[in-house]
Amino acid sequence: MAQWGAIFSIIAALGGAALLASVHKIDEGHTGVYYRGGALLTTTSSPGFHLMLPFITTYKSVQTTLQTDEVKNVPCGTSGGVMIYFDRIEVVNYLVPSAVFDIVRNFTADYDKALIFNKVHHELNQFCSVHSLQEVYIGLFDQIDENLKLTLQEDLTNMAPGLIIQAVRVTKPNIPESIRRNYELMESEKTKLLISQQTQKVVEKEAETERIKAVIEAEKVAQVAEIKFGQKVMEKETEKKISQIEDGAYLARQKAKADAEFYTAQRVAEANKIKLTPEYLQLMKYKAIAANSKIYFGNDIPQMFVDSGSAGSSIKASAAMDIIGEQMLDLD
């Protein structure tokens, strides 16, 4: 009885071990592939718990999400014979789940060693062999990662469809110390040149800004002068119009005044013509004679009464009065 109990215990232990060996887990973002006796089975599994034949069937979990493969210390010989080393090259890639079986069958579960690591060494050396150190280290360095990505993807599309290269990052290569110092000196001089060029551009820009400001200021002054000139012209034209109006008014006043004076003189002349009759003039003559305080009769006036100068003046005055009276009579 005890013998049967021991046998049952052994069978239960073996069953439990077989059950534990048959249950396995596939993580999210992975696909499971199975081997039996070293041969790859066509069955694949998605994430989760699965069963398999214990002890004779094994499995491997293949990542199908983005992963980064780092290829380190890649030697590279330039066309000039200089050996340089790339410390690290990062290849970001992912595997399409539907292509897992074919790629594992052709390149094993460690497919990245053959398809990525070895290919990076090969393609990078191909690139370096046809370019000089100047081109690899400086001139074309910014193109290495993109060229490497395109070349890898082109080969993988033909060899392993379903393996996608997302990006390639290449670090600056290590070059011999003596050459590195020369490049650093060259970069220093280039930096100085760039600084001087930028300084020149800044000076030119400042000069251009000052020139534009001067032009704007000159245009502003010219516009202000033009406005002031226009104002002065308008003021002069206004003054001219006012002067013309004032001259016209003055001319009209003077003409009216002259016409009035002419009319007055004409009326006075007409009145005098009517007034100055021979009888009136004779009367005025006698009144003038009567206004004298003394009257002398005779041809000779004694010198004792009037000096020669006064007598001459009186005689001349009397003669003048006679002449005026006669002229007025002739006018009538």
mmCIF file with all atom_site columns, N, CA and C in Angstrom, residues 154-225:
data_model
loop_
_atom_site.group_PDB
_atom_site.id
_atom_site.type_symbol
_atom_site.label_atom_id
_atom_site.label_alt_id
_atom_site.label_comp_id
_atom_site.label_asym_id
_atom_site.label_entity_id
_atom_site.label_seq_id
_atom_site.pdbx_PDB_ins_code
_atom_site.Cartn_x
_atom_site.Cartn_y
_atom_site.Cartn_z
_atom_site.occupancy
_atom_site.B_iso_or_equiv
_atom_site.pdbx_formal_charge
_atom_site.auth_seq_id
_atom_site.auth_comp_id
_atom_site.auth_asym_id
_atom_site.auth_atom_id
_atom_site.pdbx_PDB_model_num
ATOM 1   N N  . GLU A 1 154 ? 16.809 49.694  -47.641 1.00 0.00 ? 154 GLU A N  1
ATOM 2   C CA . GLU A 1 154 ? 16.736 49.134  -48.998 1.00 0.00 ? 154 GLU A CA 1
ATOM 3   C C  . GLU A 1 154 ? 17.123 47.657  -49.000 1.00 0.00 ? 154 GLU A C  1
ATOM 4   N N  . ASP A 1 155 ? 18.203 47.323  -48.284 1.00 0.00 ? 155 ASP A N  1
ATOM 5   C CA . ASP A 1 155 ? 18.627 45.922  -48.220 1.00 0.00 ? 155 ASP A CA 1
ATOM 6   C C  . ASP A 1 155 ? 17.622 45.069  -47.445 1.00 0.00 ? 155 ASP A C  1
ATOM 7   N N  . LEU A 1 156 ? 17.102 45.600  -46.346 1.00 0.00 ? 156 LEU A N  1
ATOM 8   C CA . LEU A 1 156 ? 16.151 44.829  -45.540 1.00 0.00 ? 156 LEU A CA 1
ATOM 9   C C  . LEU A 1 156 ? 14.842 44.599  -46.279 1.00 0.00 ? 156 LEU A C  1
ATOM 10  N N  . THR A 1 157 ? 14.449 45.525  -47.106 1.00 0.00 ? 157 THR A N  1
ATOM 11  C CA . THR A 1 157 ? 13.213 45.341  -47.872 1.00 0.00 ? 157 THR A CA 1
ATOM 12  C C  . THR A 1 157 ? 13.324 44.133  -48.796 1.00 0.00 ? 157 THR A C  1
ATOM 13  N N  . ASN A 1 158 ? 14.524 43.915  -49.314 1.00 0.00 ? 158 ASN A N  1
ATOM 14  C CA . ASN A 1 158 ? 14.747 42.760  -50.190 1.00 0.00 ? 158 ASN A CA 1
ATOM 15  C C  . ASN A 1 158 ? 15.008 41.481  -49.391 1.00 0.00 ? 158 ASN A C  1
ATOM 16  N N  . MET A 1 159 ? 15.772 41.582  -48.311 1.00 0.00 ? 159 MET A N  1
ATOM 17  C CA . MET A 1 159 ? 16.184 40.390  -47.572 1.00 0.00 ? 159 MET A CA 1
ATOM 18  C C  . MET A 1 159 ? 15.187 39.979  -46.507 1.00 0.00 ? 159 MET A C  1
ATOM 19  N N  . ALA A 1 160 ? 14.640 40.949  -45.776 1.00 0.00 ? 160 ALA A N  1
ATOM 20  C CA . ALA A 1 160 ? 13.765 40.628  -44.640 1.00 0.00 ? 160 ALA A CA 1
ATOM 21  C C  . ALA A 1 160 ? 12.597 41.596  -44.604 1.00 0.00 ? 160 ALA A C  1
ATOM 22  N N  . PRO A 1 161 ? 11.626 41.419  -45.477 1.00 0.00 ? 161 PRO A N  1
ATOM 23  C CA . PRO A 1 161 ? 10.455 42.306  -45.452 1.00 0.00 ? 161 PRO A CA 1
ATOM 24  C C  . PRO A 1 161 ? 9.741  42.222  -44.111 1.00 0.00 ? 161 PRO A C  1
ATOM 25  N N  . GLY A 1 162 ? 9.398  43.387  -43.589 1.00 0.00 ? 162 GLY A N  1
ATOM 26  C CA . GLY A 1 162 ? 8.724  43.435  -42.294 1.00 0.00 ? 162 GLY A CA 1
ATOM 27  C C  . GLY A 1 162 ? 9.588  44.007  -41.196 1.00 0.00 ? 162 GLY A C  1
ATOM 28  N N  . LEU A 1 163 ? 10.914 44.117  -41.428 1.00 0.00 ? 163 LEU A N  1
ATOM 29  C CA . LEU A 1 163 ? 11.809 44.755  -40.465 1.00 0.00 ? 163 LEU A CA 1
ATOM 30  C C  . LEU A 1 163 ? 12.009 46.206  -40.918 1.00 0.00 ? 163 LEU A C  1
ATOM 31  N N  . ILE A 1 164 ? 11.537 47.136  -40.116 1.00 0.00 ? 164 ILE A N  1
ATOM 32  C CA . ILE A 1 164 ? 11.504 48.550  -40.489 1.00 0.00 ? 164 ILE A CA 1
ATOM 33  C C  . ILE A 1 164 ? 12.548 49.325  -39.687 1.00 0.00 ? 164 ILE A C  1
ATOM 34  N N  . ILE A 1 165 ? 13.373 50.103  -40.391 1.00 0.00 ? 165 ILE A N  1
ATOM 35  C CA . ILE A 1 165 ? 14.350 50.985  -39.743 1.00 0.00 ? 165 ILE A CA 1
ATOM 36  C C  . ILE A 1 165 ? 13.677 52.346  -39.527 1.00 0.00 ? 165 ILE A C  1
ATOM 37  N N  . GLN A 1 166 ? 13.540 52.734  -38.269 1.00 0.00 ? 166 GLN A N  1
ATOM 38  C CA . GLN A 1 166 ? 12.893 54.011  -37.950 1.00 0.00 ? 166 GLN A CA 1
ATOM 39  C C  . GLN A 1 166 ? 13.865 55.172  -37.998 1.00 0.00 ? 166 GLN A C  1
ATOM 40  N N  . ALA A 1 167 ? 15.048 54.995  -37.453 1.00 0.00 ? 167 ALA A N  1
ATOM 41  C CA . ALA A 1 167 ? 16.040 56.076  -37.429 1.00 0.00 ? 167 ALA A CA 1
ATOM 42  C C  . ALA A 1 167 ? 17.414 55.493  -37.158 1.00 0.00 ? 167 ALA A C  1
ATOM 43  N N  . VAL A 1 168 ? 18.453 56.260  -37.550 1.00 0.00 ? 168 VAL A N  1
ATOM 44  C CA . VAL A 1 168 ? 19.844 55.881  -37.290 1.00 0.00 ? 168 VAL A CA 1
ATOM 45  C C  . VAL A 1 168 ? 20.556 57.104  -36.717 1.00 0.00 ? 168 VAL A C  1
ATOM 46  N N  . ARG A 1 169 ? 21.253 56.923  -35.602 1.00 0.00 ? 169 ARG A N  1
ATOM 47  C CA . ARG A 1 169 ? 22.004 58.009  -34.977 1.00 0.00 ? 169 ARG A CA 1
ATOM 48  C C  . ARG A 1 169 ? 23.476 57.608  -34.910 1.00 0.00 ? 169 ARG A C  1
ATOM 49  N N  . VAL A 1 170 ? 24.326 58.468  -35.481 1.00 0.00 ? 170 VAL A N  1
ATOM 50  C CA . VAL A 1 170 ? 25.766 58.192  -35.554 1.00 0.00 ? 170 VAL A CA 1
ATOM 51  C C  . VAL A 1 170 ? 26.505 59.217  -34.721 1.00 0.00 ? 170 VAL A C  1
ATOM 52  N N  . THR A 1 171 ? 27.378 58.774  -33.827 1.00 0.00 ? 171 THR A N  1
ATOM 53  C CA . THR A 1 171 ? 28.187 59.688  -33.017 1.00 0.00 ? 171 THR A CA 1
ATOM 54  C C  . THR A 1 171 ? 29.424 60.119  -33.807 1.00 0.00 ? 171 THR A C  1
ATOM 55  N N  . LYS A 1 172 ? 30.033 61.185  -33.347 1.00 0.00 ? 172 LYS A N  1
ATOM 56  C CA . LYS A 1 172 ? 31.237 61.701  -34.005 1.00 0.00 ? 172 LYS A CA 1
ATOM 57  C C  . LYS A 1 172 ? 32.355 60.659  -33.881 1.00 0.00 ? 172 LYS A C  1
ATOM 58  N N  . PRO A 1 173 ? 33.025 60.355  -34.981 1.00 0.00 ? 173 PRO A N  1
ATOM 59  C CA . PRO A 1 173 ? 34.071 59.318  -34.906 1.00 0.00 ? 173 PRO A CA 1
ATOM 60  C C  . PRO A 1 173 ? 35.311 59.811  -34.173 1.00 0.00 ? 173 PRO A C  1
ATOM 61  N N  . ASN A 1 174 ? 36.081 58.860  -33.646 1.00 0.00 ? 174 ASN A N  1
ATOM 62  C CA . ASN A 1 174 ? 37.368 59.168  -33.030 1.00 0.00 ? 174 ASN A CA 1
ATOM 63  C C  . ASN A 1 174 ? 38.453 59.116  -34.098 1.00 0.00 ? 174 ASN A C  1
ATOM 64  N N  . ILE A 1 175 ? 39.256 60.179  -34.164 1.00 0.00 ? 175 ILE A N  1
ATOM 65  C CA . ILE A 1 175 ? 40.331 60.246  -35.153 1.00 0.00 ? 175 ILE A CA 1
ATOM 66  C C  . ILE A 1 175 ? 41.655 60.399  -34.424 1.00 0.00 ? 175 ILE A C  1
ATOM 67  N N  . PRO A 1 176 ? 42.782 60.182  -35.097 1.00 0.00 ? 176 PRO A N  1
ATOM 68  C CA . PRO A 1 176 ? 44.088 60.343  -34.440 1.00 0.00 ? 176 PRO A CA 1
ATOM 69  C C  . PRO A 1 176 ? 44.236 61.719  -33.797 1.00 0.00 ? 176 PRO A C  1
ATOM 70  N N  . GLU A 1 177 ? 44.931 61.762  -32.667 1.00 0.00 ? 177 GLU A N  1
ATOM 71  C CA . GLU A 1 177 ? 45.021 62.976  -31.864 1.00 0.00 ? 177 GLU A CA 1
ATOM 72  C C  . GLU A 1 177 ? 45.622 64.144  -32.634 1.00 0.00 ? 177 GLU A C  1
ATOM 73  N N  . SER A 1 178 ? 46.687 63.886  -33.391 1.00 0.00 ? 178 SER A N  1
ATOM 74  C CA . SER A 1 178 ? 47.340 64.971  -34.136 1.00 0.00 ? 178 SER A CA 1
ATOM 75  C C  . SER A 1 178 ? 46.380 65.582  -35.164 1.00 0.00 ? 178 SER A C  1
ATOM 76  N N  . ILE A 1 179 ? 45.626 64.716  -35.828 1.00 0.00 ? 179 ILE A N  1
ATOM 77  C CA . ILE A 1 179 ? 44.665 65.220  -36.824 1.00 0.00 ? 179 ILE A CA 1
ATOM 78  C C  . ILE A 1 179 ? 43.524 65.947  -36.126 1.00 0.00 ? 179 ILE A C  1
ATOM 79  N N  . ARG A 1 180 ? 43.111 65.435  -34.979 1.00 0.00 ? 180 ARG A N  1
ATOM 80  C CA . ARG A 1 180 ? 42.025 66.076  -34.248 1.00 0.00 ? 180 ARG A CA 1
ATOM 81  C C  . ARG A 1 180 ? 42.407 67.495  -33.832 1.00 0.00 ? 180 ARG A C  1
ATOM 82  N N  . ARG A 1 181 ? 43.672 67.678  -33.367 1.00 0.00 ? 181 ARG A N  1
ATOM 83  C CA . ARG A 1 181 ? 44.113 69.023  -32.976 1.00 0.00 ? 181 ARG A CA 1
ATOM 84  C C  . ARG A 1 181 ? 44.083 69.973  -34.173 1.00 0.00 ? 181 ARG A C  1
ATOM 85  N N  . ASN A 1 182 ? 44.488 69.468  -35.332 1.00 0.00 ? 182 ASN A N  1
ATOM 86  C CA . ASN A 1 182 ? 44.459 70.314  -36.538 1.00 0.00 ? 182 ASN A CA 1
ATOM 87  C C  . ASN A 1 182 ? 43.015 70.716  -36.884 1.00 0.00 ? 182 ASN A C  1
ATOM 88  N N  . TYR A 1 183 ? 42.115 69.746  -36.754 1.00 0.00 ? 183 TYR A N  1
ATOM 89  C CA . TYR A 1 183 ? 40.714 70.062  -37.048 1.00 0.00 ? 183 TYR A CA 1
ATOM 90  C C  . TYR A 1 183 ? 40.148 71.061  -36.034 1.00 0.00 ? 183 TYR A C  1
ATOM 91  N N  . GLU A 1 184 ? 40.532 70.883  -34.767 1.00 0.00 ? 184 GLU A N  1
ATOM 92  C CA . GLU A 1 184 ? 40.058 71.833  -33.767 1.00 0.00 ? 184 GLU A CA 1
ATOM 93  C C  . GLU A 1 184 ? 40.580 73.229  -34.043 1.00 0.00 ? 184 GLU A C  1
ATOM 94  N N  . LEU A 1 185 ? 41.871 73.313  -34.453 1.00 0.00 ? 185 LEU A N  1
ATOM 95  C CA . LEU A 1 185 ? 42.436 74.617  -34.802 1.00 0.00 ? 185 LEU A CA 1
ATOM 96  C C  . LEU A 1 185 ? 41.713 75.204  -36.013 1.00 0.00 ? 185 LEU A C  1
ATOM 97  N N  . MET A 1 186 ? 41.435 74.332  -36.987 1.00 0.00 ? 186 MET A N  1
ATOM 98  C CA . MET A 1 186 ? 40.727 74.799  -38.181 1.00 0.00 ? 186 MET A CA 1
ATOM 99  C C  . MET A 1 186 ? 39.326 75.282  -37.825 1.00 0.00 ? 186 MET A C  1
ATOM 100 N N  . GLU A 1 187 ? 38.647 74.527  -36.944 1.00 0.00 ? 187 GLU A N  1
ATOM 101 C CA . GLU A 1 187 ? 37.319 74.944  -36.516 1.00 0.00 ? 187 GLU A CA 1
ATOM 102 C C  . GLU A 1 187 ? 37.371 76.263  -35.748 1.00 0.00 ? 187 GLU A C  1
ATOM 103 N N  . SER A 1 188 ? 38.453 76.433  -34.954 1.00 0.00 ? 188 SER A N  1
ATOM 104 C CA . SER A 1 188 ? 38.600 77.684  -34.213 1.00 0.00 ? 188 SER A CA 1
ATOM 105 C C  . SER A 1 188 ? 38.756 78.861  -35.166 1.00 0.00 ? 188 SER A C  1
ATOM 106 N N  . GLU A 1 189 ? 39.593 78.671  -36.195 1.00 0.00 ? 189 GLU A N  1
ATOM 107 C CA . GLU A 1 189 ? 39.775 79.738  -37.176 1.00 0.00 ? 189 GLU A CA 1
ATOM 108 C C  . GLU A 1 189 ? 38.485 79.991  -37.956 1.00 0.00 ? 189 GLU A C  1
ATOM 109 N N  . LYS A 1 190 ? 37.793 78.902  -38.274 1.00 0.00 ? 190 LYS A N  1
ATOM 110 C CA . LYS A 1 190 ? 36.518 79.065  -38.991 1.00 0.00 ? 190 LYS A CA 1
ATOM 111 C C  . LYS A 1 190 ? 35.513 79.815  -38.129 1.00 0.00 ? 190 LYS A C  1
ATOM 112 N N  . THR A 1 191 ? 35.522 79.507  -36.822 1.00 0.00 ? 191 THR A N  1
ATOM 113 C CA . THR A 1 191 ? 34.617 80.218  -35.914 1.00 0.00 ? 191 THR A CA 1
ATOM 114 C C  . THR A 1 191 ? 34.957 81.703  -35.864 1.00 0.00 ? 191 THR A C  1
ATOM 115 N N  . LYS A 1 192 ? 36.263 82.008  -35.817 1.00 0.00 ? 192 LYS A N  1
ATOM 116 C CA . LYS A 1 192 ? 36.659 83.416  -35.827 1.00 0.00 ? 192 LYS A CA 1
ATOM 117 C C  . LYS A 1 192 ? 36.202 84.106  -37.108 1.00 0.00 ? 192 LYS A C  1
ATOM 118 N N  . LEU A 1 193 ? 36.363 83.375  -38.232 1.00 0.00 ? 193 LEU A N  1
ATOM 119 C CA . LEU A 1 193 ? 35.930 83.941  -39.508 1.00 0.00 ? 193 LEU A CA 1
ATOM 120 C C  . LEU A 1 193 ? 34.431 84.193  -39.511 1.00 0.00 ? 193 LEU A C  1
ATOM 121 N N  . LEU A 1 194 ? 33.681 83.208  -39.002 1.00 0.00 ? 194 LEU A N  1
ATOM 122 C CA . LEU A 1 194 ? 32.226 83.384  -38.946 1.00 0.00 ? 194 LEU A CA 1
ATOM 123 C C  . LEU A 1 194 ? 31.844 84.550  -38.049 1.00 0.00 ? 194 LEU A C  1
ATOM 124 N N  . ILE A 1 195 ? 32.579 84.682  -36.915 1.00 0.00 ? 195 ILE A N  1
ATOM 125 C CA . ILE A 1 195 ? 32.298 85.791  -36.009 1.00 0.00 ? 195 ILE A CA 1
ATOM 126 C C  . ILE A 1 195 ? 32.566 87.126  -36.695 1.00 0.00 ? 195 ILE A C  1
ATOM 127 N N  . SER A 1 196 ? 33.716 87.195  -37.414 1.00 0.00 ? 196 SER A N  1
ATOM 128 C CA . SER A 1 196 ? 34.033 88.438  -38.120 1.00 0.00 ? 196 SER A CA 1
ATOM 129 C C  . SER A 1 196 ? 33.003 88.732  -39.211 1.00 0.00 ? 196 SER A C  1
ATOM 130 N N  . GLN A 1 197 ? 32.557 87.680  -39.904 1.00 0.00 ? 197 GLN A N  1
ATOM 131 C CA . GLN A 1 197 ? 31.537 87.883  -40.937 1.00 0.00 ? 197 GLN A CA 1
ATOM 132 C C  . GLN A 1 197 ? 30.223 88.359  -40.319 1.00 0.00 ? 197 GLN A C  1
ATOM 133 N N  . GLN A 1 198 ? 29.859 87.734  -39.192 1.00 0.00 ? 198 GLN A N  1
ATOM 134 C CA . GLN A 1 198 ? 28.633 88.164  -38.536 1.00 0.00 ? 198 GLN A CA 1
ATOM 135 C C  . GLN A 1 198 ? 28.760 89.591  -38.006 1.00 0.00 ? 198 GLN A C  1
ATOM 136 N N  . THR A 1 199 ? 29.956 89.925  -37.478 1.00 0.00 ? 199 THR A N  1
ATOM 137 C CA . THR A 1 199 ? 30.178 91.300  -37.015 1.00 0.00 ? 199 THR A CA 1
ATOM 138 C C  . THR A 1 199 ? 30.055 92.283  -38.172 1.00 0.00 ? 199 THR A C  1
ATOM 139 N N  . GLN A 1 200 ? 30.637 91.904  -39.315 1.00 0.00 ? 200 GLN A N  1
ATOM 140 C CA . GLN A 1 200 ? 30.530 92.758  -40.502 1.00 0.00 ? 200 GLN A CA 1
ATOM 141 C C  . GLN A 1 200 ? 29.075 92.924  -40.928 1.00 0.00 ? 200 GLN A C  1
ATOM 142 N N  . LYS A 1 201 ? 28.328 91.814  -40.882 1.00 0.00 ? 201 LYS A N  1
ATOM 143 C CA . LYS A 1 201 ? 26.909 91.907  -41.246 1.00 0.00 ? 201 LYS A CA 1
ATOM 144 C C  . LYS A 1 201 ? 26.153 92.811  -40.281 1.00 0.00 ? 201 LYS A C  1
ATOM 145 N N  . VAL A 1 202 ? 26.506 92.691  -38.984 1.00 0.00 ? 202 VAL A N  1
ATOM 146 C CA . VAL A 1 202 ? 25.839 93.549  -37.994 1.00 0.00 ? 202 VAL A CA 1
ATOM 147 C C  . VAL A 1 202 ? 26.152 95.016  -38.262 1.00 0.00 ? 202 VAL A C  1
ATOM 148 N N  . VAL A 1 203 ? 27.450 95.305  -38.554 1.00 0.00 ? 203 VAL A N  1
ATOM 149 C CA . VAL A 1 203 ? 27.836 96.691  -38.852 1.00 0.00 ? 203 VAL A CA 1
ATOM 150 C C  . VAL A 1 203 ? 27.122 97.185  -40.100 1.00 0.00 ? 203 VAL A C  1
ATOM 151 N N  . GLU A 1 204 ? 27.102 96.327  -41.135 1.00 0.00 ? 204 GLU A N  1
ATOM 152 C CA . GLU A 1 204 ? 26.409 96.708  -42.368 1.00 0.00 ? 204 GLU A CA 1
ATOM 153 C C  . GLU A 1 204 ? 24.921 96.933  -42.101 1.00 0.00 ? 204 GLU A C  1
ATOM 154 N N  . LYS A 1 205 ? 24.337 96.063  -41.266 1.00 0.00 ? 205 LYS A N  1
ATOM 155 C CA . LYS A 1 205 ? 22.912 96.212  -40.956 1.00 0.00 ? 205 LYS A CA 1
ATOM 156 C C  . LYS A 1 205 ? 22.664 97.502  -40.197 1.00 0.00 ? 205 LYS A C  1
ATOM 157 N N  . GLU A 1 206 ? 23.568 97.799  -39.235 1.00 0.00 ? 206 GLU A N  1
ATOM 158 C CA . GLU A 1 206 ? 23.405 99.041  -38.488 1.00 0.00 ? 206 GLU A CA 1
ATOM 159 C C  . GLU A 1 206 ? 23.546 100.247 -39.404 1.00 0.00 ? 206 GLU A C  1
ATOM 160 N N  . ALA A 1 207 ? 24.545 100.181 -40.328 1.00 0.00 ? 207 ALA A N  1
ATOM 161 C CA . ALA A 1 207 ? 24.710 101.284 -41.279 1.00 0.00 ? 207 ALA A CA 1
ATOM 162 C C  . ALA A 1 207 ? 23.489 101.427 -42.176 1.00 0.00 ? 207 ALA A C  1
ATOM 163 N N  . GLU A 1 208 ? 22.953 100.293 -42.614 1.00 0.00 ? 208 GLU A N  1
ATOM 164 C CA . GLU A 1 208 ? 21.749 100.326 -43.451 1.00 0.00 ? 208 GLU A CA 1
ATOM 165 C C  . GLU A 1 208 ? 20.571 100.905 -42.665 1.00 0.00 ? 208 GLU A C  1
ATOM 166 N N  . THR A 1 209 ? 20.491 100.524 -41.377 1.00 0.00 ? 209 THR A N  1
ATOM 167 C CA . THR A 1 209 ? 19.422 101.070 -40.537 1.00 0.00 ? 209 THR A CA 1
ATOM 168 C C  . THR A 1 209 ? 19.571 102.572 -40.379 1.00 0.00 ? 209 THR A C  1
ATOM 169 N N  . GLU A 1 210 ? 20.818 103.028 -40.139 1.00 0.00 ? 210 GLU A N  1
ATOM 170 C CA . GLU A 1 210 ? 21.052 104.466 -40.023 1.00 0.00 ? 210 GLU A CA 1
ATOM 171 C C  . GLU A 1 210 ? 20.723 105.185 -41.324 1.00 0.00 ? 210 GLU A C  1
ATOM 172 N N  . ARG A 1 211 ? 21.087 104.558 -42.450 1.00 0.00 ? 211 ARG A N  1
ATOM 173 C CA . ARG A 1 211 ? 20.791 105.175 -43.746 1.00 0.00 ? 211 ARG A CA 1
ATOM 174 C C  . ARG A 1 211 ? 19.283 105.289 -43.956 1.00 0.00 ? 211 ARG A C  1
ATOM 175 N N  . ILE A 1 212 ? 18.564 104.219 -43.618 1.00 0.00 ? 212 ILE A N  1
ATOM 176 C CA . ILE A 1 212 ? 17.110 104.245 -43.767 1.00 0.00 ? 212 ILE A CA 1
ATOM 177 C C  . ILE A 1 212 ? 16.502 105.300 -42.852 1.00 0.00 ? 212 ILE A C  1
ATOM 178 N N  . LYS A 1 213 ? 17.030 105.392 -41.599 1.00 0.00 ? 213 LYS A N  1
ATOM 179 C CA . LYS A 1 213 ? 16.532 106.405 -40.683 1.00 0.00 ? 213 LYS A CA 1
ATOM 180 C C  . LYS A 1 213 ? 16.796 107.808 -41.226 1.00 0.00 ? 213 LYS A C  1
ATOM 181 N N  . ALA A 1 214 ? 18.023 108.001 -41.806 1.00 0.00 ? 214 ALA A N  1
ATOM 182 C CA . ALA A 1 214 ? 18.341 109.302 -42.377 1.00 0.00 ? 214 ALA A CA 1
ATOM 183 C C  . ALA A 1 214 ? 17.425 109.638 -43.550 1.00 0.00 ? 214 ALA A C  1
ATOM 184 N N  . VAL A 1 215 ? 17.166 108.621 -44.390 1.00 0.00 ? 215 VAL A N  1
ATOM 185 C CA . VAL A 1 215 ? 16.268 108.839 -45.532 1.00 0.00 ? 215 VAL A CA 1
ATOM 186 C C  . VAL A 1 215 ? 14.868 109.194 -45.048 1.00 0.00 ? 215 VAL A C  1
ATOM 187 N N  . ILE A 1 216 ? 14.395 108.454 -44.049 1.00 0.00 ? 216 ILE A N  1
ATOM 188 C CA . ILE A 1 216 ? 13.068 108.731 -43.506 1.00 0.00 ? 216 ILE A CA 1
ATOM 189 C C  . ILE A 1 216 ? 13.012 110.138 -42.904 1.00 0.00 ? 216 ILE A C  1
ATOM 190 N N  . GLU A 1 217 ? 14.084 110.503 -42.164 1.00 0.00 ? 217 GLU A N  1
ATOM 191 C CA . GLU A 1 217 ? 14.124 111.834 -41.557 1.00 0.00 ? 217 GLU A CA 1
ATOM 192 C C  . GLU A 1 217 ? 14.146 112.916 -42.625 1.00 0.00 ? 217 GLU A C  1
ATOM 193 N N  . ALA A 1 218 ? 14.967 112.673 -43.690 1.00 0.00 ? 218 ALA A N  1
ATOM 194 C CA . ALA A 1 218 ? 15.020 113.645 -44.782 1.00 0.00 ? 218 ALA A CA 1
ATOM 195 C C  . ALA A 1 218 ? 13.674 113.764 -45.486 1.00 0.00 ? 218 ALA A C  1
ATOM 196 N N  . GLU A 1 219 ? 13.026 112.624 -45.715 1.00 0.00 ? 219 GLU A N  1
ATOM 197 C CA . GLU A 1 219 ? 11.704 112.664 -46.342 1.00 0.00 ? 219 GLU A CA 1
ATOM 198 C C  . GLU A 1 219 ? 10.704 113.400 -45.452 1.00 0.00 ? 219 GLU A C  1
ATOM 199 N N  . LYS A 1 220 ? 10.810 113.182 -44.131 1.00 0.00 ? 220 LYS A N  1
ATOM 200 C CA . LYS A 1 220 ? 9.910  113.878 -43.223 1.00 0.00 ? 220 LYS A CA 1
ATOM 201 C C  . LYS A 1 220 ? 10.142 115.386 -43.273 1.00 0.00 ? 220 LYS A C  1
ATOM 202 N N  . VAL A 1 221 ? 11.436 115.789 -43.254 1.00 0.00 ? 221 VAL A N  1
ATOM 203 C CA . VAL A 1 221 ? 11.752 117.216 -43.330 1.00 0.00 ? 221 VAL A CA 1
ATOM 204 C C  . VAL A 1 221 ? 11.255 117.795 -44.644 1.00 0.00 ? 221 VAL A C  1
ATOM 205 N N  . ALA A 1 222 ? 11.472 117.040 -45.752 1.00 0.00 ? 222 ALA A N  1
ATOM 206 C CA . ALA A 1 222 ? 11.024 117.518 -47.058 1.00 0.00 ? 222 ALA A CA 1
ATOM 207 C C  . ALA A 1 222 ? 9.505  117.665 -47.096 1.00 0.00 ? 222 ALA A C  1
ATOM 208 N N  . GLN A 1 223 ? 8.810  116.700 -46.524 1.00 0.00 ? 223 GLN A N  1
ATOM 209 C CA . GLN A 1 223 ? 7.352  116.774 -46.501 1.00 0.00 ? 223 GLN A CA 1
ATOM 210 C C  . GLN A 1 223 ? 6.872  117.954 -45.659 1.00 0.00 ? 223 GLN A C  1
ATOM 211 N N  . VAL A 1 224 ? 7.531  118.162 -44.493 1.00 0.00 ? 224 VAL A N  1
ATOM 212 C CA . VAL A 1 224 ? 7.167  119.301 -43.650 1.00 0.00 ? 224 VAL A CA 1
ATOM 213 C C  . VAL A 1 224 ? 7.430  120.611 -44.387 1.00 0.00 ? 224 VAL A C  1
ATOM 214 N N  . ALA A 1 225 ? 8.618  120.699 -45.064 1.00 0.00 ? 225 ALA A N  1
ATOM 215 C CA . ALA A 1 225 ? 8.939  121.904 -45.827 1.00 0.00 ? 225 ALA A CA 1
ATOM 216 C C  . ALA A 1 225 ? 7.931  122.131 -46.949 1.00 0.00 ? 225 ALA A C  1
#
